[in-house]
Structures are given as C-alpha cells and as structure tokens.
Coordinates of C-alpha atoms in Angstrom, one line a residue:
Chain A
M1 CA 0.0 0.0 0.1
R2 CA 1.2 3.5 -0.8
R3 CA 0.5 6.7 0.6
W4 CA 1.0 10.1 -1.0
C5 CA 1.7 13.4 1.2
M6 CA 2.2 16.7 -0.1
K7 CA 5.1 18.4 1.8
D8 CA 7.5 21.1 0.9
F9 CA 10.7 21.5 2.9
Q10 CA 13.2 24.2 1.9
L11 CA 16.9 23.6 2.2
Y12 CA 17.0 25.3 5.6
E13 CA 14.4 23.1 6.8
L14 CA 16.2 19.7 6.3
P15 CA 16.1 18.8 10.1
A16 CA 12.2 19.1 9.8
M17 CA 12.2 16.7 6.9
E18 CA 14.3 14.3 8.9
E19 CA 11.9 14.6 12.0
Y20 CA 8.9 14.0 9.6
L21 CA 10.5 10.9 7.9
K22 CA 11.4 9.5 11.3
R23 CA 7.9 9.9 12.6
M24 CA 6.3 8.3 9.6
A25 CA 8.8 5.3 9.8
Q26 CA 7.6 4.9 13.5
K27 CA 4.1 4.9 12.2
G28 CA 5.1 2.1 9.6
W29 CA 5.4 4.3 6.5
M30 CA 8.8 4.2 4.8
L31 CA 9.6 6.9 2.3
E32 CA 9.9 5.4 -1.2
E33 CA 10.4 8.4 -3.5
I34 CA 9.7 12.2 -3.8
K35 CA 7.9 13.3 -6.9
G36 CA 7.5 16.8 -8.2
G37 CA 9.5 18.2 -5.4
S38 CA 6.6 18.1 -2.9
W39 CA 4.9 14.7 -3.2
F40 CA 6.3 12.3 -0.6
I41 CA 5.4 8.7 -1.5
F42 CA 5.5 6.3 1.4
Q43 CA 5.3 2.5 1.3
K44 CA 3.6 0.5 4.2
A45 CA 6.2 -1.3 6.3
E46 CA 6.7 -2.5 9.8
P47 CA 7.0 0.3 12.3
Q48 CA 10.7 0.9 12.7
Q49 CA 13.0 3.1 14.7
L50 CA 15.2 4.8 12.0
T51 CA 17.5 7.7 11.8
F52 CA 17.2 9.9 8.7
S53 CA 19.8 12.2 7.3
A54 CA 18.9 14.7 4.6
E55 CA 21.8 16.5 3.1
I56 CA 22.5 18.6 0.1
V57 CA 25.3 18.0 -2.5
G58 CA 27.0 21.4 -2.1
N59 CA 28.8 21.3 -5.5
M60 CA 25.8 20.2 -7.5
S61 CA 24.0 22.4 -10.0
I62 CA 20.6 23.6 -8.9
L63 CA 19.4 22.4 -12.3
G64 CA 21.4 19.2 -12.1
A65 CA 19.8 15.8 -12.8
D66 CA 18.8 13.6 -9.9
E67 CA 21.3 11.0 -11.1
C68 CA 24.2 13.4 -12.0
D69 CA 27.8 12.3 -11.2
E70 CA 28.1 14.7 -8.2
A71 CA 25.1 13.1 -6.6
L72 CA 26.1 9.5 -7.3
D73 CA 29.5 10.2 -6.0
Y74 CA 28.1 11.7 -2.8
R75 CA 25.8 8.7 -2.2
A76 CA 28.8 6.4 -2.7
Y77 CA 30.7 8.2 0.1
C78 CA 27.7 8.0 2.4
E79 CA 26.9 4.4 1.7
Q80 CA 30.5 3.4 2.3
A81 CA 30.2 5.1 5.7
G82 CA 27.2 2.9 6.6
W83 CA 24.3 5.0 5.5
R84 CA 21.5 3.6 3.3
F85 CA 20.3 5.7 0.4
V86 CA 16.5 6.1 0.2
C87 CA 15.9 8.7 -2.6
A88 CA 16.9 12.1 -3.8
N89 CA 15.0 15.3 -4.4
R90 CA 17.2 17.5 -6.6
L91 CA 20.1 18.5 -4.5
V92 CA 18.8 16.8 -1.3
Q93 CA 19.9 13.3 -0.8
I94 CA 17.9 11.2 1.8
F95 CA 19.6 8.5 3.8
Y96 CA 18.7 6.4 6.8
A97 CA 20.4 4.1 9.3
K98 CA 18.7 1.5 11.5
A99 CA 18.7 1.7 15.2
G100 CA 22.1 0.4 16.6
E101 CA 23.9 1.1 13.3
E102 CA 24.8 4.7 14.4
P103 CA 27.2 5.6 11.4
M104 CA 29.2 8.8 11.5
A105 CA 27.1 12.1 10.9
I106 CA 27.3 12.8 7.2
E107 CA 28.0 16.5 7.6
T108 CA 30.5 17.2 10.5
D109 CA 31.7 20.6 9.5
E110 CA 28.9 23.2 10.5
K111 CA 30.5 26.0 8.4
L112 CA 30.9 24.0 5.4
K113 CA 27.3 22.7 5.6
F114 CA 25.9 26.2 6.2
D115 CA 28.0 27.7 3.2
S116 CA 26.7 25.0 0.8
I117 CA 23.1 25.7 1.8
W118 CA 23.6 29.5 1.5
K119 CA 25.3 29.1 -1.9
Q120 CA 22.3 27.3 -3.3
L121 CA 19.7 29.6 -1.5
R122 CA 21.6 32.6 -2.8
K123 CA 21.1 31.5 -6.4
V124 CA 17.3 31.0 -5.8
L125 CA 17.1 34.5 -4.2
L126 CA 18.9 36.0 -7.2
L127 CA 16.3 34.4 -9.5
Q128 CA 13.5 35.6 -7.5
L129 CA 14.6 39.2 -7.2
P130 CA 13.9 40.1 -10.9
L131 CA 10.5 38.3 -10.6
C132 CA 9.6 40.1 -7.6
L133 CA 10.5 43.5 -9.2
L134 CA 8.5 42.5 -12.4
W135 CA 5.5 41.4 -10.5
G136 CA 5.7 44.5 -8.1
C137 CA 5.8 46.8 -11.1
Y138 CA 2.8 45.1 -12.6
L139 CA 0.8 45.0 -9.4
F140 CA 1.3 48.6 -8.3
R141 CA 1.0 50.2 -11.8
K142 CA -1.9 52.5 -12.2
P143 CA -4.6 50.8 -14.2
I144 CA -4.9 52.0 -17.9
S145 CA -8.4 52.7 -17.1
Y146 CA -10.5 52.2 -13.9
T147 CA -13.4 51.1 -16.2
G148 CA -11.4 47.7 -16.7
F149 CA -12.5 46.8 -13.1
L150 CA -16.1 47.0 -14.3
E151 CA -15.6 45.5 -17.8
N152 CA -14.3 42.2 -16.7
D153 CA -12.7 40.4 -13.7
S154 CA -9.3 39.9 -15.2
E155 CA -7.9 43.3 -14.0
W156 CA -8.6 42.8 -10.2
F157 CA -8.0 38.9 -10.5
S158 CA -4.6 39.2 -12.1
R159 CA -3.6 41.7 -9.2
I160 CA -4.8 39.3 -6.5
I161 CA -3.0 36.4 -8.0
L162 CA 0.2 38.6 -8.3
L163 CA -0.3 39.9 -4.7
A164 CA -0.5 36.4 -3.4
C165 CA 2.6 35.3 -5.5
L166 CA 4.5 38.3 -4.3
I167 CA 3.7 37.7 -0.6
F168 CA 4.7 34.2 -1.1
L169 CA 8.1 35.1 -2.6
L170 CA 8.7 37.9 -0.2
C171 CA 7.9 35.8 2.9
G172 CA 10.1 33.1 1.6
S173 CA 13.0 35.4 0.9
V174 CA 12.7 37.1 4.3
R175 CA 12.8 33.6 6.1
V176 CA 15.9 32.7 4.1
L177 CA 17.6 36.0 5.0
R178 CA 16.6 35.7 8.7
W179 CA 18.0 32.2 8.7
Y180 CA 21.2 33.3 7.2
R181 CA 21.7 36.1 9.7
K182 CA 21.1 33.9 12.6
G183 CA 23.3 31.2 11.1
R184 CA 26.3 33.6 10.7
R185 CA 25.9 34.9 14.2
S186 CA 25.9 31.4 15.6
L187 CA 28.9 30.5 13.6
K188 CA 30.8 33.6 14.9
K189 CA 29.9 32.5 18.4
G190 CA 31.0 29.0 17.7
E191 CA 27.6 27.6 18.2
K192 CA 25.7 25.3 16.1
V193 CA 23.5 26.7 13.3
S194 CA 19.9 26.3 14.0
Y195 CA 17.7 25.0 11.3
Y196 CA 13.8 25.3 11.3
G197 CA 12.2 22.4 13.0
E198 CA 9.1 20.7 11.9
R199 CA 6.9 22.9 14.1
G200 CA 8.3 26.1 12.5
A201 CA 8.1 24.7 9.0
R202 CA 4.4 23.7 9.6
L203 CA 3.5 27.2 10.5
Y204 CA 5.1 28.7 7.4
K205 CA 3.4 26.0 5.3
L206 CA 0.1 27.2 6.6
L207 CA 0.8 30.5 5.0
D208 CA 2.0 28.7 1.8
Y209 CA -1.1 26.7 1.5
G210 CA -3.4 29.6 2.4
L211 CA -1.9 31.6 -0.6
L212 CA -2.1 28.5 -2.9
L213 CA -5.8 28.2 -2.0
A214 CA -6.4 32.0 -2.6
V215 CA -5.0 31.6 -6.0
I216 CA -6.9 28.5 -6.9
G217 CA -10.1 29.8 -5.3
G218 CA -9.7 33.1 -7.1
F219 CA -9.1 31.3 -10.4
L220 CA -12.3 29.1 -9.9
L221 CA -14.3 32.1 -8.9
M222 CA -13.3 33.9 -12.1
V223 CA -14.3 30.9 -14.2
F224 CA -17.6 30.4 -12.6
H225 CA -18.3 34.1 -12.8
D226 CA -17.5 34.3 -16.4
Y227 CA -19.6 31.3 -17.0
A228 CA -22.5 32.7 -15.1
L229 CA -22.3 35.9 -17.1
G230 CA -22.5 34.0 -20.3
R231 CA -18.9 34.5 -21.2
K232 CA -18.4 30.8 -22.0
G233 CA -15.5 31.3 -24.3
T234 CA -13.6 33.2 -21.8
A235 CA -14.2 30.6 -19.0
L236 CA -13.1 27.9 -21.4
Y237 CA -10.1 29.9 -22.5
N238 CA -9.0 30.5 -18.9
I239 CA -9.2 26.8 -18.1
L240 CA -7.4 25.7 -21.2
Y241 CA -4.7 28.3 -20.9
F242 CA -4.1 27.3 -17.2
L243 CA -3.9 23.5 -18.2
C244 CA -1.7 24.2 -21.1
Y245 CA 0.6 26.4 -19.0
L246 CA 0.9 23.5 -16.5
G247 CA 1.3 21.1 -19.4
L248 CA 4.4 23.1 -20.4
L249 CA 5.8 23.6 -17.0
L250 CA 5.7 20.1 -15.6
P251 CA 7.3 18.3 -18.5
L252 CA 10.1 21.0 -18.4
C253 CA 10.8 20.4 -14.7
G254 CA 10.6 16.7 -15.2
W255 CA 13.0 17.0 -18.1
I256 CA 15.5 19.0 -16.0
R257 CA 15.3 16.5 -13.2
K258 CA 16.1 13.6 -15.6
R259 CA 18.7 15.2 -17.9
G260 CA 20.0 18.1 -15.8
F261 CA 22.5 20.7 -16.7
S262 CA 26.1 21.1 -15.8
K263 CA 27.2 23.9 -13.6
S264 CA 29.0 25.8 -16.4
A265 CA 25.7 25.9 -18.5
Y266 CA 23.6 27.2 -15.5
T267 CA 23.1 30.9 -16.4
V268 CA 22.8 30.3 -20.2
T269 CA 20.3 27.6 -19.4
V270 CA 18.2 29.7 -17.0
I271 CA 18.0 32.7 -19.4
L272 CA 17.4 30.5 -22.5
G273 CA 14.8 28.3 -20.6
A274 CA 13.0 31.5 -19.5
V275 CA 12.9 32.9 -23.0
I276 CA 11.8 29.6 -24.6
F277 CA 9.0 29.1 -21.9
T278 CA 7.8 32.7 -22.1
F279 CA 7.7 32.3 -25.9
A280 CA 5.8 29.0 -25.7
A281 CA 3.4 30.4 -23.3
A282 CA 2.8 33.6 -25.5
M283 CA 2.3 31.3 -28.5
L284 CA -0.4 29.4 -26.4
F285 CA -2.0 32.6 -25.5
M286 CA -2.2 33.7 -29.2
M287 CA -3.6 30.2 -30.2
L288 CA -6.2 30.2 -27.6
R289 CA -7.2 33.9 -27.9
P290 CA -10.0 33.5 -30.4
L291 CA -11.7 31.4 -27.9
N292 CA -11.6 34.2 -25.4
E293 CA -12.8 36.8 -28.0
E294 CA -15.8 34.7 -29.1
H295 CA -18.6 35.1 -26.9
A296 CA -16.3 37.2 -24.7
E297 CA -19.0 40.0 -24.2
P298 CA -21.7 39.1 -21.5
E299 CA -25.2 39.1 -22.5
I300 CA -26.6 42.4 -21.2
E301 CA -30.3 42.5 -20.8
E302 CA -32.1 44.1 -23.6
G303 CA -33.2 47.7 -23.0
Q304 CA -30.3 48.4 -20.7
L305 CA -28.4 50.5 -23.3
L306 CA -29.7 53.7 -24.8
T307 CA -29.0 53.5 -28.7
L308 CA -30.0 55.6 -31.7
E309 CA -32.5 52.8 -32.6
A310 CA -34.1 53.2 -29.2
L311 CA -34.5 56.8 -30.1
G312 CA -36.3 56.0 -33.4
I313 CA -33.4 56.4 -35.8
E314 CA -32.4 53.7 -38.2
T315 CA -28.7 53.5 -38.5
E316 CA -26.6 52.1 -41.3
N317 CA -23.2 52.7 -39.6
E318 CA -21.9 50.2 -37.1
P319 CA -21.9 51.8 -33.7
F320 CA -19.1 51.6 -31.2
I321 CA -20.2 49.5 -28.2
R322 CA -18.2 48.4 -25.3
Q323 CA -19.7 46.7 -22.5
G324 CA -18.9 44.4 -19.6
K325 CA -19.7 43.0 -16.3
S326 CA -17.6 42.2 -13.3
I327 CA -18.2 41.4 -9.5
F328 CA -18.0 45.2 -9.0
G329 CA -20.6 46.1 -11.4
S330 CA -21.2 46.7 -15.0
M331 CA -20.3 49.3 -17.8
Q332 CA -21.6 50.1 -21.2
E333 CA -20.3 52.6 -23.7
Y334 CA -22.1 53.5 -26.8
W335 CA -21.3 55.8 -29.7
G336 CA -23.5 55.9 -32.8
S337 CA -24.1 58.3 -35.6
Q338 CA -26.3 58.6 -38.7
S339 CA -26.0 60.9 -41.6
F340 CA -29.0 62.4 -43.4
E341 CA -29.4 64.7 -46.3
E342 CA -30.2 67.6 -44.0
G343 CA -27.5 66.9 -41.6
S344 CA -26.5 64.2 -39.2
C345 CA -27.2 63.1 -35.5
T346 CA -24.9 61.5 -33.0
L347 CA -25.5 59.8 -29.6
D348 CA -22.7 59.2 -27.1
V349 CA -23.8 57.5 -23.8
W350 CA -21.8 55.9 -21.2
Y351 CA -23.2 54.0 -18.3
Y352 CA -21.3 52.9 -15.2
R353 CA -22.9 51.0 -12.5
S354 CA -21.2 49.8 -9.2
K355 CA -22.0 49.5 -5.6
N356 CA -18.4 50.3 -4.9
S357 CA -18.5 54.1 -4.5
W358 CA -14.6 54.5 -4.5
L359 CA -14.4 52.8 -7.9
L360 CA -17.3 54.8 -9.2
G361 CA -15.7 58.0 -8.0
K362 CA -12.4 57.1 -9.7
I363 CA -14.2 56.4 -12.9
K364 CA -16.0 59.8 -12.7
E365 CA -12.8 61.6 -12.0
E366 CA -11.2 59.9 -15.0
Y367 CA -13.9 60.6 -17.5
V368 CA -16.1 63.3 -16.2
E369 CA -14.6 65.6 -13.6
W370 CA -11.3 66.5 -15.2
N371 CA -8.9 69.0 -13.7
R372 CA -5.8 68.6 -15.9
K373 CA -2.9 71.0 -16.3
Y374 CA -0.8 70.6 -19.5
D375 CA 3.0 71.3 -19.9
N376 CA 2.3 74.4 -22.0
G377 CA 0.5 75.8 -19.0
V378 CA -3.0 75.4 -20.4
H379 CA -5.5 74.1 -17.8
I380 CA -8.7 72.2 -18.6
L381 CA -11.4 71.9 -16.1
R382 CA -14.6 69.8 -16.5
S383 CA -17.4 70.8 -14.1
V384 CA -21.0 70.3 -13.5
E385 CA -23.7 72.9 -13.2
N386 CA -27.4 73.6 -13.2
S387 CA -28.3 70.4 -11.5
R388 CA -31.8 69.4 -11.1
D389 CA -33.9 66.4 -10.0
L390 CA -35.7 64.1 -12.4
D391 CA -37.5 61.1 -10.8
G392 CA -34.8 60.7 -8.2
I393 CA -32.0 61.2 -10.7
Q394 CA -29.7 64.2 -10.6
I395 CA -29.2 65.6 -14.0
S396 CA -26.6 68.2 -14.5
H397 CA -24.9 70.1 -17.4
L398 CA -21.4 69.1 -18.1
K399 CA -19.1 71.8 -19.1
E400 CA -15.4 72.0 -20.2
T401 CA -13.5 75.3 -19.7
T402 CA -9.9 75.8 -21.0
F403 CA -7.8 78.3 -19.2
D404 CA -4.8 80.1 -20.5
V405 CA -1.4 80.3 -18.6
D406 CA -2.5 83.6 -17.0
G407 CA -5.9 82.1 -15.9
S408 CA -8.0 83.7 -18.5
I409 CA -10.7 81.6 -20.3
L410 CA -9.6 80.4 -23.6
E411 CA -12.7 78.4 -24.5
E412 CA -16.0 77.1 -22.9
E413 CA -17.7 74.1 -24.2
E414 CA -21.1 72.3 -23.4
L415 CA -20.1 68.6 -23.3
G416 CA -23.5 67.1 -22.5
Y417 CA -25.3 65.7 -19.4
L418 CA -24.4 63.9 -16.3
L419 CA -27.0 61.6 -14.9
E420 CA -26.4 60.4 -11.3
K421 CA -28.0 58.3 -8.8
E422 CA -26.8 56.1 -6.0
G423 CA -24.5 53.3 -7.4
A424 CA -24.5 54.5 -11.0
F425 CA -23.8 57.5 -13.3
C426 CA -24.2 58.1 -17.0
Y427 CA -22.6 60.6 -19.3
L428 CA -24.9 61.5 -22.1
S429 CA -24.2 63.7 -25.2
F430 CA -26.3 64.0 -28.3
S431 CA -26.5 66.3 -31.3
G432 CA -28.4 66.6 -34.5
K433 CA -32.1 66.3 -35.2
F434 CA -34.2 63.7 -33.2
E435 CA -37.9 63.1 -33.3
L436 CA -37.8 63.2 -29.4
S437 CA -37.4 66.3 -27.4
E438 CA -34.3 66.8 -25.2
E439 CA -36.4 66.2 -22.1
E440 CA -37.6 62.9 -23.5
I441 CA -34.2 61.7 -24.4
L442 CA -33.0 62.5 -20.9
R443 CA -35.9 60.6 -19.4
K444 CA -35.1 57.6 -21.6
A445 CA -31.5 57.7 -20.6
A446 CA -32.4 58.0 -16.9
E447 CA -34.8 54.9 -17.3
E448 CA -31.9 52.8 -18.3
L449 CA -29.5 53.9 -15.5
Chain B
M1 CA 38.2 28.6 -5.6
P2 CA 40.2 31.6 -4.3
R3 CA 43.4 30.8 -2.5
E4 CA 42.2 32.9 0.5
Q5 CA 39.9 30.0 1.5
F6 CA 42.9 27.9 2.2
Q7 CA 45.0 30.6 4.0
N8 CA 44.0 29.0 7.3
L9 CA 43.2 25.3 6.8
T10 CA 40.4 24.2 9.1
E11 CA 41.0 21.2 11.3
P12 CA 39.3 18.7 9.0
M13 CA 41.1 20.2 5.9
Y14 CA 44.5 19.9 7.7
Y15 CA 43.9 16.2 8.7
I16 CA 42.6 15.2 5.2
L17 CA 45.7 16.7 3.6
L18 CA 47.8 14.8 6.2
A19 CA 45.9 11.5 5.4
L20 CA 46.5 12.0 1.8
L21 CA 50.3 11.9 2.1
E22 CA 49.7 8.2 1.2
V23 CA 47.2 7.2 -1.5
C24 CA 43.8 6.7 0.0
C25 CA 40.1 6.3 -1.0
G26 CA 37.0 7.9 0.9
V27 CA 36.5 5.6 3.8
D28 CA 40.2 5.0 4.4
I29 CA 40.6 8.8 4.7
M30 CA 37.9 8.9 7.3
D31 CA 39.5 6.2 9.2
L32 CA 43.0 7.5 8.8
V33 CA 42.0 11.0 10.1
E34 CA 40.7 9.3 13.2
E35 CA 43.8 7.3 13.6
I36 CA 46.2 10.4 13.1
S37 CA 44.2 12.5 15.5
G38 CA 43.9 9.9 18.0
G39 CA 40.1 9.7 17.7
R40 CA 39.8 13.5 18.3
V41 CA 38.8 14.6 14.7
H42 CA 35.9 12.9 12.9
I43 CA 35.0 13.7 9.2
G44 CA 31.6 12.8 8.0
P45 CA 31.3 11.4 4.4
G46 CA 29.4 14.4 3.2
T47 CA 32.1 16.8 4.6
L48 CA 34.8 14.7 3.1
Y49 CA 33.2 14.5 -0.3
T50 CA 32.8 18.4 -0.4
L51 CA 36.4 19.1 0.8
L52 CA 37.9 16.6 -1.6
A53 CA 36.0 18.1 -4.4
K54 CA 37.4 21.5 -3.4
F55 CA 40.9 20.3 -3.0
E56 CA 40.7 18.5 -6.4
Q57 CA 39.5 21.7 -8.1
E58 CA 42.4 23.6 -6.6
Q59 CA 44.8 20.8 -7.6
M60 CA 45.9 20.4 -4.1
I61 CA 45.2 16.6 -4.5
E62 CA 45.0 14.4 -7.6
E63 CA 43.1 11.3 -8.4
T64 CA 45.4 8.3 -8.8
D65 CA 42.8 5.5 -9.4
R66 CA 39.2 4.9 -9.9
E67 CA 37.0 1.8 -9.5
G68 CA 33.4 2.5 -10.1
R69 CA 32.4 5.3 -7.8
K70 CA 35.4 4.6 -5.6
R71 CA 38.4 7.0 -6.1
W72 CA 41.8 7.0 -4.7
Y73 CA 43.7 10.4 -4.0
R74 CA 47.1 11.6 -3.1
I75 CA 48.3 15.1 -2.1
T76 CA 50.2 17.1 -4.8
E77 CA 53.2 19.5 -4.4
K78 CA 50.8 22.4 -4.1
G79 CA 49.0 20.6 -1.4
K80 CA 52.1 19.9 0.5
G81 CA 52.9 23.6 0.2
F82 CA 49.6 24.5 1.9
L83 CA 50.3 21.9 4.6
R84 CA 53.8 23.2 5.3
E85 CA 52.4 26.7 5.5
E86 CA 49.8 25.7 8.0
Q87 CA 52.3 23.8 10.0
G88 CA 54.6 26.9 10.1
R89 CA 51.6 29.1 11.2
L90 CA 50.6 26.6 13.9
E91 CA 54.1 26.3 15.1
R92 CA 54.4 30.2 15.3
Q93 CA 51.0 30.3 17.0
L94 CA 52.2 27.7 19.5
S95 CA 55.5 29.3 20.3
D96 CA 53.9 32.8 20.7
G97 CA 51.4 31.3 23.2
L98 CA 54.2 29.5 25.1
R99 CA 56.3 32.5 25.4
R100 CA 53.4 34.7 26.5
M101 CA 52.2 32.2 29.0
E102 CA 55.7 31.8 30.4
G103 CA 56.0 35.5 30.7
R104 CA 58.8 36.1 28.2
L105 CA 56.6 38.3 26.1

C-alpha cells in the first residue's frame, strides 16, 4: 500500500524533513520516493526506529539531474560510511540508518554545510529578485483605465494572483535571510547553526497553502463568474490556458530532473529556458485567444443601453459598443451616428454601475470631472452645473473650460449631461435632429440607469 | 576557488591533507584521520566529499585510481605547500602562546 503526502521543505528546513520521515517510519510508513519536489510517496512497512539524514550536495548544480555524477559520488561516500540511500529530491539526498547502526554523521563541518546551503539559496534568491520586481511593477501600476474593473474580472483577478505570489516570494526570501543572519551569528559565536524544525516549517506552510488556496479559489471564482455571465468562451479559454501552462511547466521540470544541466551551463540555461518558456506560453496565449474573443462579451439584458435605434433612428453605420460586467458592477459605452441629407445626428452615452463608491468616484474623476494641467500651462477643467432632479436622478450640465497660462478663459464648451443616482452614473451627449425632445431623451437615458 | 579560503586550513582540511600523504580512498581517509588525530577529529562522508572536491578543483590533491564510484587520491606538491604553510603558522602560534604564558613576552 502506498501513501502520497504533499510536503514542501526548504533547504534550511532539512532537520524538519528528517523529523517528519522518522515519525512516519515509526508509524510504519517508509519513504519510497519524492515526486514533483513536494509529493512524498510512502510504502507501508513494519513500524521501525530509523534515523534519517537529509543533506545537500554542495557542488551540484541547482538544475542538475537527480542522477548526476556529483550526486552519485556523494551517495557512494555516504553508503561506504554505513548510510543507506532512500531517494533524492534534486540537491537533497536522503539516507537512513537502522537503530544500533549509528554511522558517522554525514556532515561534520557546520560552516561547510551552512555555506553549501547558503550558496544554493543565494542562487534562488537572485532568480526571485527580478521576478519580484517585475510582479511588483505590474501590481502597483496605475490601471490603464478604472473602467477595466467593471468591464471584466481579469484586472482585479490578475492583481490578486500577483499579490499572493509576491507575498509568497517575499515571505520566503525574508525567511531565508533571517535564517542566514542567525546562522552567521551562531557560527561567529562557535555555536551550532539552528535550522527550522518541523513545527516552524508547519506554521510557514500554513501561509503557503493559504496563498495557494487563494490563487486556486480566485481562479475558480473567475471561471464560474465568467460562465454565469454567459462568457463561456472566456471561461473555457482560462481553463485551457491554465492547463496548457501546467502542461508546459511540468514536463520541463521533469526533463530538468532527468537530464539536468552542468554547472557551467547554468546561467545560459536559465536565461534560455526562461525565454523559450515565455515564448511557448505567449504562443499558447495567441492560439487560444480567439476562444476568449468569441462570446467574450456578456449578455446584457435588452433595453439597458440607450441606442440611436431606441430613439427611433435607423442606423446604417456600425456603432461603437463596449460593455462588460464584473463582480464590482457593469459598464456600457455606446457611440453611434447617422448622416441624413439635411445633416447628421450622433449619440454618445456611457453607463457605469457599481456599488463600490470609491471605484465609481475614480471612473467619474477619470472621464467626467477633469482637472488637468498641461505642460504648456493650459489648464482644462470639467465641471457640472445647473443640477436638477428628475424622478430621483440628478441631472447636471457638463461643461469644459480651457484656461490660458494667465488664468483667462480660452474656451468654454457644453459637453452634455451627467445623470447620477446612488451606485450609478451616466454621461450623455447628443447632437442633431431627433424626433424626441431633449427632455424625453434625458428621461429615456435615466430609465436605463 | 580563491586561495584565501585555504589561507588558514580548518582542522578537517588539515587532517585530510595529512592523510593523503599516502594514497587513500574515501572511507580510508575517514579512518586515517581518526587514527592520526587519536580519535579526536571525525569527518563525515558528506564533509569529506565536499572538501575533496574543493581540493581537487584547486589541484591540491590528484586522483590516482578509480574503481566504479570509488576513487583514490594523493596530495600534490601544491597541497604539500599548503600543509607546510599551515604547520609553520601553527608552530608560530604555539611558540607565541608558550612565550606569553611563560612571561617571556
């Protein structure tokens, strides 16, 4: 009988791994192999009192194969000294000895062991640093437009995933650095370096798994949300892209474990591998993109959008429509025009609906309530005036005033109307000849808000 | 590896080089170190493997024979130079200590 357990021990938590394996052997579970770095596979055996030793091969490449020369030599030395080899997990070699055998400890030089572990951890930290910077820049960048939060869920979702990944990486890095600082201090005092035990490792893993659950939960939420909104193409696209990504990543990791790279090829391999992997992921993205675009737009209930047709005008031109829904609310943007012999008419109407007043305020600031100063000193201000109430909806005129460098007014322009109620606002502008009066058009726009 | 790392040989390094004055393989080195040091210094197989790899990289020792994964090594002239330097340093350290303790310094 076999038993699979998911565990993740860092290089500075090897004593925790030894404690864990010892405890499992006492319960009658003997480690057989470790798959994928975190899956510990145990075989049912008689309960035994065993001593485990998990050590790293200091001169092995971090991308070295499990069966590389360095690892095989290391195992041979330990086996000659009386240790029995169990399995390897990349750099980590796991040995055991039966009660009463008591072979010599594998590592007897504290400083050498500490330096070997730090050398490998330092490489990982150096790889993580550019990743952290890249993710940090993406996470804290200003959104191209706040309306993206209403259009679909990818804007907020990608930030949540990145935030979780960033916290995960930063917590890990801080933990490594703390261990290094404590270790250095201990060595200076001539004391033994302390490694995180099983209890400490378990506490940290709770955070690990919490973040992992947040990412998976967020992903599922997004998929179900897309599906519920009728964006079946997007939901399918996200699932397929995720699976394909894993499909690329897992064989790549497996191949590295089997074949490995020599130390000299390390930097070139990491850079080349990252480029090839990114390229392959981008290709997948492009291949699956049509799936996303097809049926990407949610089905918005009929009558929610004011159009030229709704105002009794038959249009030949394709109007511009952008609409979407997210967990924060919904948005619709419409611009249509029609030319006649005696002139033309245009309708420009934007609806934004959200219960989140902060987000709604930001969108309003971005589109409607401008207060911008340009490099040449010209200052443009958009303001509302002549507000009135129409069936519980506040209607105001929107005006744009351009000020010169000395503060004098250069230009004043009537932009249209701003319709507001709790949790929604609408910008409306129309020109040309309509069968309906201005008041009737306003009333129709207000009905859809 | 920079030479500075071997400026002061650690105790395990010193005894491994001493043991390799004759051709030895892994386990023999461990036993010989214990014998030379009168059971005072113990070297684990992992530590031995790492140090031998470092010495070999610095050409302080050389491989003389190989049988499967088992390898035999012996110290080189460069290695002997390090050993003599270390012995000189230890002698000076000891004589300084003695003179100071005896009140001659």
